[in-house]
Amino acid sequence: MKLTEATIVALAEHLENCELQARDTPKITLDHPEMDWDDAYAIQDEIMRRKRSRGARIVGLKAGLTSYAKMRQMGVETPVFGFLSDGFSVLDGGAVATGELIHPKVEPEIAFMIRTPLRGPGCHVGQVLAATDFVVPAIEVIDSRYRDFKFDLKSVVADNCSSARFVVGGMMRNARDLDLRTTGVVLEKNGRVVALGAGAAVLGHPATAVAELANHLGRRGAEIPAGTLVLSGGITEAVSVARGDSIRLRVHEMGSVSVHFS
Ligand code: OOG
Ligand code: MG
């Protein structure tokens, strides 16, 4: 680690305040170019600790930048991992208060509900599928705290990977009955198709993103706990939204999920 404990705490407070006050900021590596990966995850962990100390519960985890569309869009090429707090959850068909966000975008994702703990190293698609209770479609709402979504990987990790809101559909499917590689997704904004793709866009199979999350946590002496919802990453490029927009995600044989930006 290159940053002092005091700097990590100060950067976590700064980034979380930007989140809570819907303010943007230049990326933090401009002032801290020496920051390393451990520093970046330590800042994210400190944001989690701050939320927990106010009574928040961590209800899920996420992988990000797991599809080529997302890597190309953001100009980076390594998956990153973050957490989902209970306050990020929006009900299917519900509304996101747009004024609480800076410049939100939506992503079509497949979410895994994990029944038995998953721990790397060596975690693979087979173990993920065996440990999965069910899969559901999900819309992730991302909102980078960095000005114009301009960041590098370490800055985005420190910012909890742009996590802001997520919406989960109510039709659960057994992953054993599906070939998630060919599962098609259609994302609609105000009734018009704005993005489409298939599960294989995420590292060849969305469960690979969950395995990579378990391997990442394993290197840090942690695991994916039972009962965790895991978002496996945007299948297509993220789509910008504004107040008044209605979003619907249709996923082949997995139903649909929708959200409105009020
Ligand atoms: C980082 C978060 C990416 C995904 O699914 O790829 C992400 C960003 O693009 O701001 O959640
Ligand atoms: Mg995402």
PDB file of C-alpha atoms and ligand atoms in Angstrom:
ATOM      1  CA  MET A   1       0.000   0.000   0.000  1.00  0.00           C
ATOM      2  CA  LYS A   2       1.183   3.484  -0.863  1.00  0.00           C
ATOM      3  CA  LEU A   3      -1.352   5.722   0.902  1.00  0.00           C
ATOM      4  CA  THR A   4      -1.495   6.410   4.630  1.00  0.00           C
ATOM      5  CA  GLU A   5      -4.482   5.274   6.687  1.00  0.00           C
ATOM      6  CA  ALA A   6      -5.494   8.934   7.134  1.00  0.00           C
ATOM      7  CA  THR A   7      -5.505   9.520   3.354  1.00  0.00           C
ATOM      8  CA  ILE A   8      -7.599   6.387   2.769  1.00  0.00           C
ATOM      9  CA  VAL A   9     -10.158   7.529   5.343  1.00  0.00           C
ATOM     10  CA  ALA A  10     -10.232  11.059   3.880  1.00  0.00           C
ATOM     11  CA  LEU A  11     -10.689   9.820   0.288  1.00  0.00           C
ATOM     12  CA  ALA A  12     -13.483   7.437   1.367  1.00  0.00           C
ATOM     13  CA  GLU A  13     -15.270  10.277   3.135  1.00  0.00           C
ATOM     14  CA  HIS A  14     -14.846  12.531   0.082  1.00  0.00           C
ATOM     15  CA  LEU A  15     -16.167   9.949  -2.391  1.00  0.00           C
ATOM     16  CA  GLU A  16     -19.087   8.921  -0.173  1.00  0.00           C
ATOM     17  CA  ASN A  17     -20.038  12.561   0.369  1.00  0.00           C
ATOM     18  CA  CYS A  18     -20.041  13.041  -3.404  1.00  0.00           C
ATOM     19  CA  GLU A  19     -22.386  10.028  -3.645  1.00  0.00           C
ATOM     20  CA  LEU A  20     -24.727  11.231  -0.885  1.00  0.00           C
ATOM     21  CA  GLN A  21     -24.813  14.836  -2.149  1.00  0.00           C
ATOM     22  CA  ALA A  22     -24.891  13.981  -5.900  1.00  0.00           C
ATOM     23  CA  ARG A  23     -21.735  16.019  -6.595  1.00  0.00           C
ATOM     24  CA  ASP A  24     -19.023  15.036  -9.050  1.00  0.00           C
ATOM     25  CA  THR A  25     -15.266  15.188  -8.502  1.00  0.00           C
ATOM     26  CA  PRO A  26     -12.101  14.857 -10.583  1.00  0.00           C
ATOM     27  CA  LYS A  27     -10.665  11.330 -10.417  1.00  0.00           C
ATOM     28  CA  ILE A  28      -8.671  10.842  -7.233  1.00  0.00           C
ATOM     29  CA  THR A  29      -5.542   9.469  -8.926  1.00  0.00           C
ATOM     30  CA  LEU A  30      -4.830  12.996 -10.232  1.00  0.00           C
ATOM     31  CA  ASP A  31      -3.836  13.979  -6.669  1.00  0.00           C
ATOM     32  CA  HIS A  32      -2.654  10.477  -5.666  1.00  0.00           C
ATOM     33  CA  PRO A  33      -0.897   8.946  -8.704  1.00  0.00           C
ATOM     34  CA  GLU A  34       0.984   6.480  -6.465  1.00  0.00           C
ATOM     35  CA  MET A  35      -2.256   4.826  -5.265  1.00  0.00           C
ATOM     36  CA  ASP A  36      -2.159   1.024  -5.775  1.00  0.00           C
ATOM     37  CA  TRP A  37      -4.836  -1.697  -6.007  1.00  0.00           C
ATOM     38  CA  ASP A  38      -4.787  -2.416  -2.283  1.00  0.00           C
ATOM     39  CA  ASP A  39      -5.292   1.277  -1.565  1.00  0.00           C
ATOM     40  CA  ALA A  40      -8.216   1.384  -4.009  1.00  0.00           C
ATOM     41  CA  TYR A  41      -9.994  -1.580  -2.372  1.00  0.00           C
ATOM     42  CA  ALA A  42      -9.152  -0.197   1.093  1.00  0.00           C
ATOM     43  CA  ILE A  43     -10.963   3.045   0.186  1.00  0.00           C
ATOM     44  CA  GLN A  44     -13.959   1.009  -1.041  1.00  0.00           C
ATOM     45  CA  ASP A  45     -13.888  -1.044   2.206  1.00  0.00           C
ATOM     46  CA  GLU A  46     -13.856   2.167   4.235  1.00  0.00           C
ATOM     47  CA  ILE A  47     -16.953   3.411   2.343  1.00  0.00           C
ATOM     48  CA  MET A  48     -18.626   0.075   3.236  1.00  0.00           C
ATOM     49  CA  ARG A  49     -17.608   0.493   6.879  1.00  0.00           C
ATOM     50  CA  ARG A  50     -19.065   4.023   6.944  1.00  0.00           C
ATOM     51  CA  LYS A  51     -22.394   2.794   5.552  1.00  0.00           C
ATOM     52  CA  ARG A  52     -22.518  -0.131   7.985  1.00  0.00           C
ATOM     53  CA  SER A  53     -21.803   2.147  10.939  1.00  0.00           C
ATOM     54  CA  ARG A  54     -24.984   4.045   9.990  1.00  0.00           C
ATOM     55  CA  GLY A  55     -26.972   0.794  10.009  1.00  0.00           C
ATOM     56  CA  ALA A  56     -26.811  -0.123   6.308  1.00  0.00           C
ATOM     57  CA  ARG A  57     -26.709  -3.803   5.336  1.00  0.00           C
ATOM     58  CA  ILE A  58     -24.604  -5.182   2.517  1.00  0.00           C
ATOM     59  CA  VAL A  59     -27.080  -7.185   0.427  1.00  0.00           C
ATOM     60  CA  GLY A  60     -25.040  -7.937  -2.654  1.00  0.00           C
ATOM     61  CA  LEU A  61     -21.800  -7.813  -4.572  1.00  0.00           C
ATOM     62  CA  LYS A  62     -21.081  -6.923  -8.159  1.00  0.00           C
ATOM     63  CA  ALA A  63     -18.595  -7.477 -10.915  1.00  0.00           C
ATOM     64  CA  GLY A  64     -18.075  -4.665 -13.388  1.00  0.00           C
ATOM     65  CA  LEU A  65     -16.316  -4.092 -16.701  1.00  0.00           C
ATOM     66  CA  THR A  66     -16.814  -7.788 -17.463  1.00  0.00           C
ATOM     67  CA  SER A  67     -18.034  -7.386 -21.065  1.00  0.00           C
ATOM     68  CA  TYR A  68     -16.078  -6.173 -24.090  1.00  0.00           C
ATOM     69  CA  ALA A  69     -18.797  -3.572 -24.705  1.00  0.00           C
ATOM     70  CA  LYS A  70     -18.197  -2.082 -21.248  1.00  0.00           C
ATOM     71  CA  MET A  71     -14.404  -2.365 -21.464  1.00  0.00           C
ATOM     72  CA  ARG A  72     -14.463  -0.584 -24.828  1.00  0.00           C
ATOM     73  CA  GLN A  73     -16.881   2.070 -23.585  1.00  0.00           C
ATOM     74  CA  MET A  74     -14.742   2.871 -20.539  1.00  0.00           C
ATOM     75  CA  GLY A  75     -11.324   2.252 -22.144  1.00  0.00           C
ATOM     76  CA  VAL A  76     -10.167  -0.341 -19.584  1.00  0.00           C
ATOM     77  CA  GLU A  77      -9.689  -4.107 -19.653  1.00  0.00           C
ATOM     78  CA  THR A  78      -9.787  -5.661 -16.177  1.00  0.00           C
ATOM     79  CA  PRO A  79     -12.907  -6.641 -14.216  1.00  0.00           C
ATOM     80  CA  VAL A  80     -13.520  -4.765 -10.991  1.00  0.00           C
ATOM     81  CA  PHE A  81     -15.636  -5.634  -7.955  1.00  0.00           C
ATOM     82  CA  GLY A  82     -17.892  -3.675  -5.643  1.00  0.00           C
ATOM     83  CA  PHE A  83     -20.669  -4.019  -3.082  1.00  0.00           C
ATOM     84  CA  LEU A  84     -24.418  -3.313  -3.011  1.00  0.00           C
ATOM     85  CA  SER A  85     -25.975  -1.743   0.064  1.00  0.00           C
ATOM     86  CA  ASP A  86     -29.660  -2.133   1.001  1.00  0.00           C
ATOM     87  CA  GLY A  87     -30.182   1.556   0.245  1.00  0.00           C
ATOM     88  CA  PHE A  88     -29.317   0.946  -3.435  1.00  0.00           C
ATOM     89  CA  SER A  89     -32.237  -1.454  -3.942  1.00  0.00           C
ATOM     90  CA  VAL A  90     -35.258  -0.273  -5.949  1.00  0.00           C
ATOM     91  CA  LEU A  91     -38.353  -2.446  -6.415  1.00  0.00           C
ATOM     92  CA  ASP A  92     -39.277  -3.790  -9.837  1.00  0.00           C
ATOM     93  CA  GLY A  93     -41.575  -1.205 -11.447  1.00  0.00           C
ATOM     94  CA  GLY A  94     -40.464   1.403  -8.915  1.00  0.00           C
ATOM     95  CA  ALA A  95     -38.910   4.831  -9.302  1.00  0.00           C
ATOM     96  CA  VAL A  96     -35.380   6.156  -8.954  1.00  0.00           C
ATOM     97  CA  ALA A  97     -35.199   9.741  -7.669  1.00  0.00           C
ATOM     98  CA  THR A  98     -33.071  11.186 -10.470  1.00  0.00           C
ATOM     99  CA  GLY A  99     -32.182  14.244  -8.383  1.00  0.00           C
ATOM    100  CA  GLU A 100     -30.248  11.993  -5.992  1.00  0.00           C
ATOM    101  CA  LEU A 101     -27.868  10.998  -8.787  1.00  0.00           C
ATOM    102  CA  ILE A 102     -25.241  12.844 -10.849  1.00  0.00           C
ATOM    103  CA  HIS A 103     -25.399  11.375 -14.372  1.00  0.00           C
ATOM    104  CA  PRO A 104     -27.037   7.928 -14.136  1.00  0.00           C
ATOM    105  CA  LYS A 105     -26.723   5.169 -16.731  1.00  0.00           C
ATOM    106  CA  VAL A 106     -28.468   1.790 -16.873  1.00  0.00           C
ATOM    107  CA  GLU A 107     -27.021  -1.622 -17.653  1.00  0.00           C
ATOM    108  CA  PRO A 108     -28.703  -4.954 -18.481  1.00  0.00           C
ATOM    109  CA  GLU A 109     -27.349  -7.683 -16.212  1.00  0.00           C
ATOM    110  CA  ILE A 110     -27.981 -11.221 -15.022  1.00  0.00           C
ATOM    111  CA  ALA A 111     -27.997 -11.576 -11.234  1.00  0.00           C
ATOM    112  CA  PHE A 112     -27.109 -14.736  -9.306  1.00  0.00           C
ATOM    113  CA  MET A 113     -28.573 -15.546  -5.916  1.00  0.00           C
ATOM    114  CA  ILE A 114     -25.864 -17.566  -4.144  1.00  0.00           C
ATOM    115  CA  ARG A 115     -27.073 -20.382  -1.853  1.00  0.00           C
ATOM    116  CA  THR A 116     -23.789 -21.785  -0.518  1.00  0.00           C
ATOM    117  CA  PRO A 117     -20.586 -19.784   0.106  1.00  0.00           C
ATOM    118  CA  LEU A 118     -18.133 -19.522  -2.786  1.00  0.00           C
ATOM    119  CA  ARG A 119     -14.438 -19.109  -2.123  1.00  0.00           C
ATOM    120  CA  GLY A 120     -11.470 -18.908  -4.491  1.00  0.00           C
ATOM    121  CA  PRO A 121      -8.835 -19.491  -5.645  1.00  0.00           C
ATOM    122  CA  GLY A 122      -9.740 -21.939  -8.369  1.00  0.00           C
ATOM    123  CA  CYS A 123     -13.445 -21.137  -8.413  1.00  0.00           C
ATOM    124  CA  HIS A 124     -14.953 -21.900 -11.846  1.00  0.00           C
ATOM    125  CA  VAL A 125     -18.250 -21.785 -13.724  1.00  0.00           C
ATOM    126  CA  GLY A 126     -19.246 -25.263 -12.526  1.00  0.00           C
ATOM    127  CA  GLN A 127     -18.890 -24.345  -8.871  1.00  0.00           C
ATOM    128  CA  VAL A 128     -20.796 -21.125  -9.403  1.00  0.00           C
ATOM    129  CA  LEU A 129     -23.700 -22.922 -11.080  1.00  0.00           C
ATOM    130  CA  ALA A 130     -23.732 -25.588  -8.334  1.00  0.00           C
ATOM    131  CA  ALA A 131     -23.827 -22.871  -5.646  1.00  0.00           C
ATOM    132  CA  THR A 132     -26.497 -20.773  -7.361  1.00  0.00           C
ATOM    133  CA  ASP A 133     -30.005 -20.876  -5.967  1.00  0.00           C
ATOM    134  CA  PHE A 134     -31.564 -19.043  -8.938  1.00  0.00           C
ATOM    135  CA  VAL A 135     -30.898 -16.339 -11.494  1.00  0.00           C
ATOM    136  CA  VAL A 136     -32.974 -13.212 -12.110  1.00  0.00           C
ATOM    137  CA  PRO A 137     -32.747 -10.316 -14.589  1.00  0.00           C
ATOM    138  CA  ALA A 138     -31.438  -7.051 -13.178  1.00  0.00           C
ATOM    139  CA  ILE A 139     -31.085  -3.424 -14.202  1.00  0.00           C
ATOM    140  CA  GLU A 140     -28.059  -1.826 -12.624  1.00  0.00           C
ATOM    141  CA  VAL A 141     -28.066   1.975 -12.334  1.00  0.00           C
ATOM    142  CA  ILE A 142     -24.477   3.204 -12.248  1.00  0.00           C
ATOM    143  CA  ASP A 143     -23.466   6.772 -11.388  1.00  0.00           C
ATOM    144  CA  SER A 144     -19.725   7.374 -11.335  1.00  0.00           C
ATOM    145  CA  ARG A 145     -18.820  10.127  -8.951  1.00  0.00           C
ATOM    146  CA  TYR A 146     -16.109  11.174 -11.407  1.00  0.00           C
ATOM    147  CA  ARG A 147     -16.683  14.107 -13.716  1.00  0.00           C
ATOM    148  CA  ASP A 148     -18.002  12.954 -17.115  1.00  0.00           C
ATOM    149  CA  PHE A 149     -17.467   9.270 -16.133  1.00  0.00           C
ATOM    150  CA  LYS A 150     -13.731   9.844 -16.773  1.00  0.00           C
ATOM    151  CA  PHE A 151     -11.699   7.502 -14.597  1.00  0.00           C
ATOM    152  CA  ASP A 152      -8.995   4.852 -14.440  1.00  0.00           C
ATOM    153  CA  LEU A 153      -9.454   1.423 -12.842  1.00  0.00           C
ATOM    154  CA  LYS A 154      -8.089   2.304  -9.422  1.00  0.00           C
ATOM    155  CA  SER A 155     -10.238   5.428  -9.170  1.00  0.00           C
ATOM    156  CA  VAL A 156     -13.361   3.464 -10.116  1.00  0.00           C
ATOM    157  CA  VAL A 157     -12.612   0.694  -7.581  1.00  0.00           C
ATOM    158  CA  ALA A 158     -12.227   3.296  -4.820  1.00  0.00           C
ATOM    159  CA  ASP A 159     -15.624   4.724  -5.897  1.00  0.00           C
ATOM    160  CA  ASN A 160     -17.266   1.300  -5.323  1.00  0.00           C
ATOM    161  CA  CYS A 161     -17.375   0.762  -9.084  1.00  0.00           C
ATOM    162  CA  SER A 162     -19.956   3.514  -9.693  1.00  0.00           C
ATOM    163  CA  SER A 163     -22.622   1.561  -7.746  1.00  0.00           C
ATOM    164  CA  ALA A 164     -25.780   3.575  -7.163  1.00  0.00           C
ATOM    165  CA  ARG A 165     -29.044   1.604  -7.543  1.00  0.00           C
ATOM    166  CA  PHE A 166     -30.180  -1.822  -8.742  1.00  0.00           C
ATOM    167  CA  VAL A 167     -33.532  -3.345  -9.667  1.00  0.00           C
ATOM    168  CA  VAL A 168     -34.133  -7.088  -9.682  1.00  0.00           C
ATOM    169  CA  GLY A 169     -36.882  -8.869 -11.648  1.00  0.00           C
ATOM    170  CA  GLY A 170     -39.259 -11.271  -9.947  1.00  0.00           C
ATOM    171  CA  MET A 171     -39.093 -14.294 -12.234  1.00  0.00           C
ATOM    172  CA  MET A 172     -36.510 -16.671 -10.847  1.00  0.00           C
ATOM    173  CA  ARG A 173     -35.030 -19.370 -13.040  1.00  0.00           C
ATOM    174  CA  ASN A 174     -32.878 -22.318 -12.173  1.00  0.00           C
ATOM    175  CA  ALA A 175     -29.518 -21.759 -13.879  1.00  0.00           C
ATOM    176  CA  ARG A 176     -29.413 -25.525 -14.573  1.00  0.00           C
ATOM    177  CA  ASP A 177     -32.274 -25.156 -17.043  1.00  0.00           C
ATOM    178  CA  LEU A 178     -30.738 -22.302 -19.044  1.00  0.00           C
ATOM    179  CA  ASP A 179     -27.761 -21.785 -21.289  1.00  0.00           C
ATOM    180  CA  LEU A 180     -26.892 -18.324 -20.014  1.00  0.00           C
ATOM    181  CA  ARG A 181     -24.455 -17.827 -22.901  1.00  0.00           C
ATOM    182  CA  THR A 182     -27.292 -17.589 -25.408  1.00  0.00           C
ATOM    183  CA  THR A 183     -29.719 -15.798 -23.098  1.00  0.00           C
ATOM    184  CA  GLY A 184     -30.741 -12.706 -25.075  1.00  0.00           C
ATOM    185  CA  VAL A 185     -31.306  -9.320 -23.440  1.00  0.00           C
ATOM    186  CA  VAL A 186     -33.252  -6.384 -24.898  1.00  0.00           C
ATOM    187  CA  LEU A 187     -33.038  -3.016 -23.145  1.00  0.00           C
ATOM    188  CA  GLU A 188     -35.786  -0.491 -23.889  1.00  0.00           C
ATOM    189  CA  LYS A 189     -35.901   3.223 -23.069  1.00  0.00           C
ATOM    190  CA  ASN A 190     -39.352   4.775 -23.363  1.00  0.00           C
ATOM    191  CA  GLY A 191     -40.502   1.791 -25.429  1.00  0.00           C
ATOM    192  CA  ARG A 192     -37.617   1.886 -27.907  1.00  0.00           C
ATOM    193  CA  VAL A 193     -34.857  -0.698 -28.114  1.00  0.00           C
ATOM    194  CA  VAL A 194     -31.591   1.000 -27.116  1.00  0.00           C
ATOM    195  CA  ALA A 195     -29.242  -1.956 -26.534  1.00  0.00           C
ATOM    196  CA  LEU A 196     -29.240  -5.713 -27.024  1.00  0.00           C
ATOM    197  CA  GLY A 197     -26.916  -8.609 -26.475  1.00  0.00           C
ATOM    198  CA  ALA A 198     -26.478 -12.109 -25.082  1.00  0.00           C
ATOM    199  CA  GLY A 199     -25.011 -13.506 -21.871  1.00  0.00           C
ATOM    200  CA  ALA A 200     -21.810 -14.689 -23.558  1.00  0.00           C
ATOM    201  CA  ALA A 201     -20.782 -11.024 -23.888  1.00  0.00           C
ATOM    202  CA  VAL A 202     -19.799 -11.291 -20.196  1.00  0.00           C
ATOM    203  CA  LEU A 203     -16.501 -13.199 -20.196  1.00  0.00           C
ATOM    204  CA  GLY A 204     -17.997 -15.976 -22.359  1.00  0.00           C
ATOM    205  CA  HIS A 205     -20.519 -16.892 -19.626  1.00  0.00           C
ATOM    206  CA  PRO A 206     -21.926 -14.620 -16.887  1.00  0.00           C
ATOM    207  CA  ALA A 207     -21.071 -17.217 -14.215  1.00  0.00           C
ATOM    208  CA  THR A 208     -17.392 -16.612 -15.046  1.00  0.00           C
ATOM    209  CA  ALA A 209     -17.748 -13.110 -13.598  1.00  0.00           C
ATOM    210  CA  VAL A 210     -19.069 -14.618 -10.346  1.00  0.00           C
ATOM    211  CA  ALA A 211     -16.151 -17.093 -10.288  1.00  0.00           C
ATOM    212  CA  GLU A 212     -13.709 -14.209 -10.797  1.00  0.00           C
ATOM    213  CA  LEU A 213     -15.342 -12.357  -7.908  1.00  0.00           C
ATOM    214  CA  ALA A 214     -14.881 -15.429  -5.662  1.00  0.00           C
ATOM    215  CA  ASN A 215     -11.241 -15.694  -6.765  1.00  0.00           C
ATOM    216  CA  HIS A 216     -10.667 -11.997  -6.120  1.00  0.00           C
ATOM    217  CA  LEU A 217     -12.177 -12.308  -2.620  1.00  0.00           C
ATOM    218  CA  GLY A 218     -10.213 -15.516  -1.990  1.00  0.00           C
ATOM    219  CA  ARG A 219      -6.947 -13.634  -2.575  1.00  0.00           C
ATOM    220  CA  ARG A 220      -8.071 -11.265   0.170  1.00  0.00           C
ATOM    221  CA  GLY A 221      -9.082 -14.027   2.592  1.00  0.00           C
ATOM    222  CA  ALA A 222     -12.803 -13.511   2.002  1.00  0.00           C
ATOM    223  CA  GLU A 223     -15.653 -15.285   0.198  1.00  0.00           C
ATOM    224  CA  ILE A 224     -19.077 -14.739  -1.353  1.00  0.00           C
ATOM    225  CA  PRO A 225     -21.384 -15.448   1.609  1.00  0.00           C
ATOM    226  CA  ALA A 226     -24.536 -17.547   1.293  1.00  0.00           C
ATOM    227  CA  GLY A 227     -27.565 -15.423   0.469  1.00  0.00           C
ATOM    228  CA  THR A 228     -25.607 -12.861  -1.556  1.00  0.00           C
ATOM    229  CA  LEU A 229     -27.064 -11.378  -4.728  1.00  0.00           C
ATOM    230  CA  VAL A 230     -24.290 -11.008  -7.305  1.00  0.00           C
ATOM    231  CA  LEU A 231     -24.611  -8.754 -10.355  1.00  0.00           C
ATOM    232  CA  SER A 232     -22.396 -10.256 -13.057  1.00  0.00           C
ATOM    233  CA  GLY A 233     -21.809  -7.067 -15.066  1.00  0.00           C
ATOM    234  CA  GLY A 234     -23.354  -5.062 -17.888  1.00  0.00           C
ATOM    235  CA  ILE A 235     -23.865  -7.149 -21.041  1.00  0.00           C
ATOM    236  CA  THR A 236     -24.028  -4.084 -23.327  1.00  0.00           C
ATOM    237  CA  GLU A 237     -22.730  -0.545 -23.139  1.00  0.00           C
ATOM    238  CA  ALA A 238     -24.384   1.469 -20.373  1.00  0.00           C
ATOM    239  CA  VAL A 239     -27.200   3.766 -21.561  1.00  0.00           C
ATOM    240  CA  SER A 240     -27.601   7.321 -20.187  1.00  0.00           C
ATOM    241  CA  VAL A 241     -30.941   8.173 -18.603  1.00  0.00           C
ATOM    242  CA  ALA A 242     -32.621  11.383 -17.468  1.00  0.00           C
ATOM    243  CA  ARG A 243     -35.636  12.380 -15.393  1.00  0.00           C
ATOM    244  CA  GLY A 244     -38.818  11.125 -17.075  1.00  0.00           C
ATOM    245  CA  ASP A 245     -37.265   8.066 -18.719  1.00  0.00           C
ATOM    246  CA  SER A 246     -38.795   4.610 -18.324  1.00  0.00           C
ATOM    247  CA  ILE A 247     -36.527   1.593 -18.700  1.00  0.00           C
ATOM    248  CA  ARG A 248     -37.540  -2.007 -19.318  1.00  0.00           C
ATOM    249  CA  LEU A 249     -35.203  -4.951 -19.610  1.00  0.00           C
ATOM    250  CA  ARG A 250     -36.536  -8.107 -21.291  1.00  0.00           C
ATOM    251  CA  VAL A 251     -34.463 -11.255 -20.851  1.00  0.00           C
ATOM    252  CA  HIS A 252     -35.163 -14.425 -22.843  1.00  0.00           C
ATOM    253  CA  GLU A 253     -37.030 -16.948 -20.672  1.00  0.00           C
ATOM    254  CA  MET A 254     -36.340 -14.831 -17.562  1.00  0.00           C
ATOM    255  CA  GLY A 255     -39.158 -12.286 -17.787  1.00  0.00           C
ATOM    256  CA  SER A 256     -38.638  -8.555 -17.536  1.00  0.00           C
ATOM    257  CA  VAL A 257     -37.837  -5.839 -15.034  1.00  0.00           C
ATOM    258  CA  SER A 258     -38.558  -2.122 -15.232  1.00  0.00           C
ATOM    259  CA  VAL A 259     -37.806   1.157 -13.517  1.00  0.00           C
ATOM    260  CA  HIS A 260     -38.806   4.787 -13.950  1.00  0.00           C
ATOM    261  CA  PHE A 261     -36.617   7.871 -13.382  1.00  0.00           C
ATOM    262  CA  SER A 262     -38.738  10.434 -11.536  1.00  0.00           C
TER     263      SER A 262
HETATM  264  C1  OOG B   1     -17.951   1.079 -13.726  1.00  0.00           C
HETATM  265  C2  OOG B   1     -18.978   0.071 -13.305  1.00  0.00           C
HETATM  266  C3  OOG B   1     -19.171  -0.970 -14.355  1.00  0.00           C
HETATM  267  C4  OOG B   1     -20.494  -2.955 -15.159  1.00  0.00           C
HETATM  268  O1  OOG B   1     -21.486  -3.692 -15.057  1.00  0.00           O
HETATM  269  O2  OOG B   1     -19.677  -3.084 -16.072  1.00  0.00           O
HETATM  270  C5  OOG B   1     -20.301  -1.905 -14.135  1.00  0.00           C
HETATM  271  C6  OOG B   1     -18.487   2.090 -14.709  1.00  0.00           C
HETATM  272  O3  OOG B   1     -18.631   1.777 -15.887  1.00  0.00           O
HETATM  273  O4  OOG B   1     -18.771   3.228 -14.285  1.00  0.00           O
HETATM  274  O5  OOG B   1     -21.082  -1.852 -13.212  1.00  0.00           O
HETATM  275 MG    MG B   2     -22.864  -3.099 -13.655  1.00  0.00          MG
END
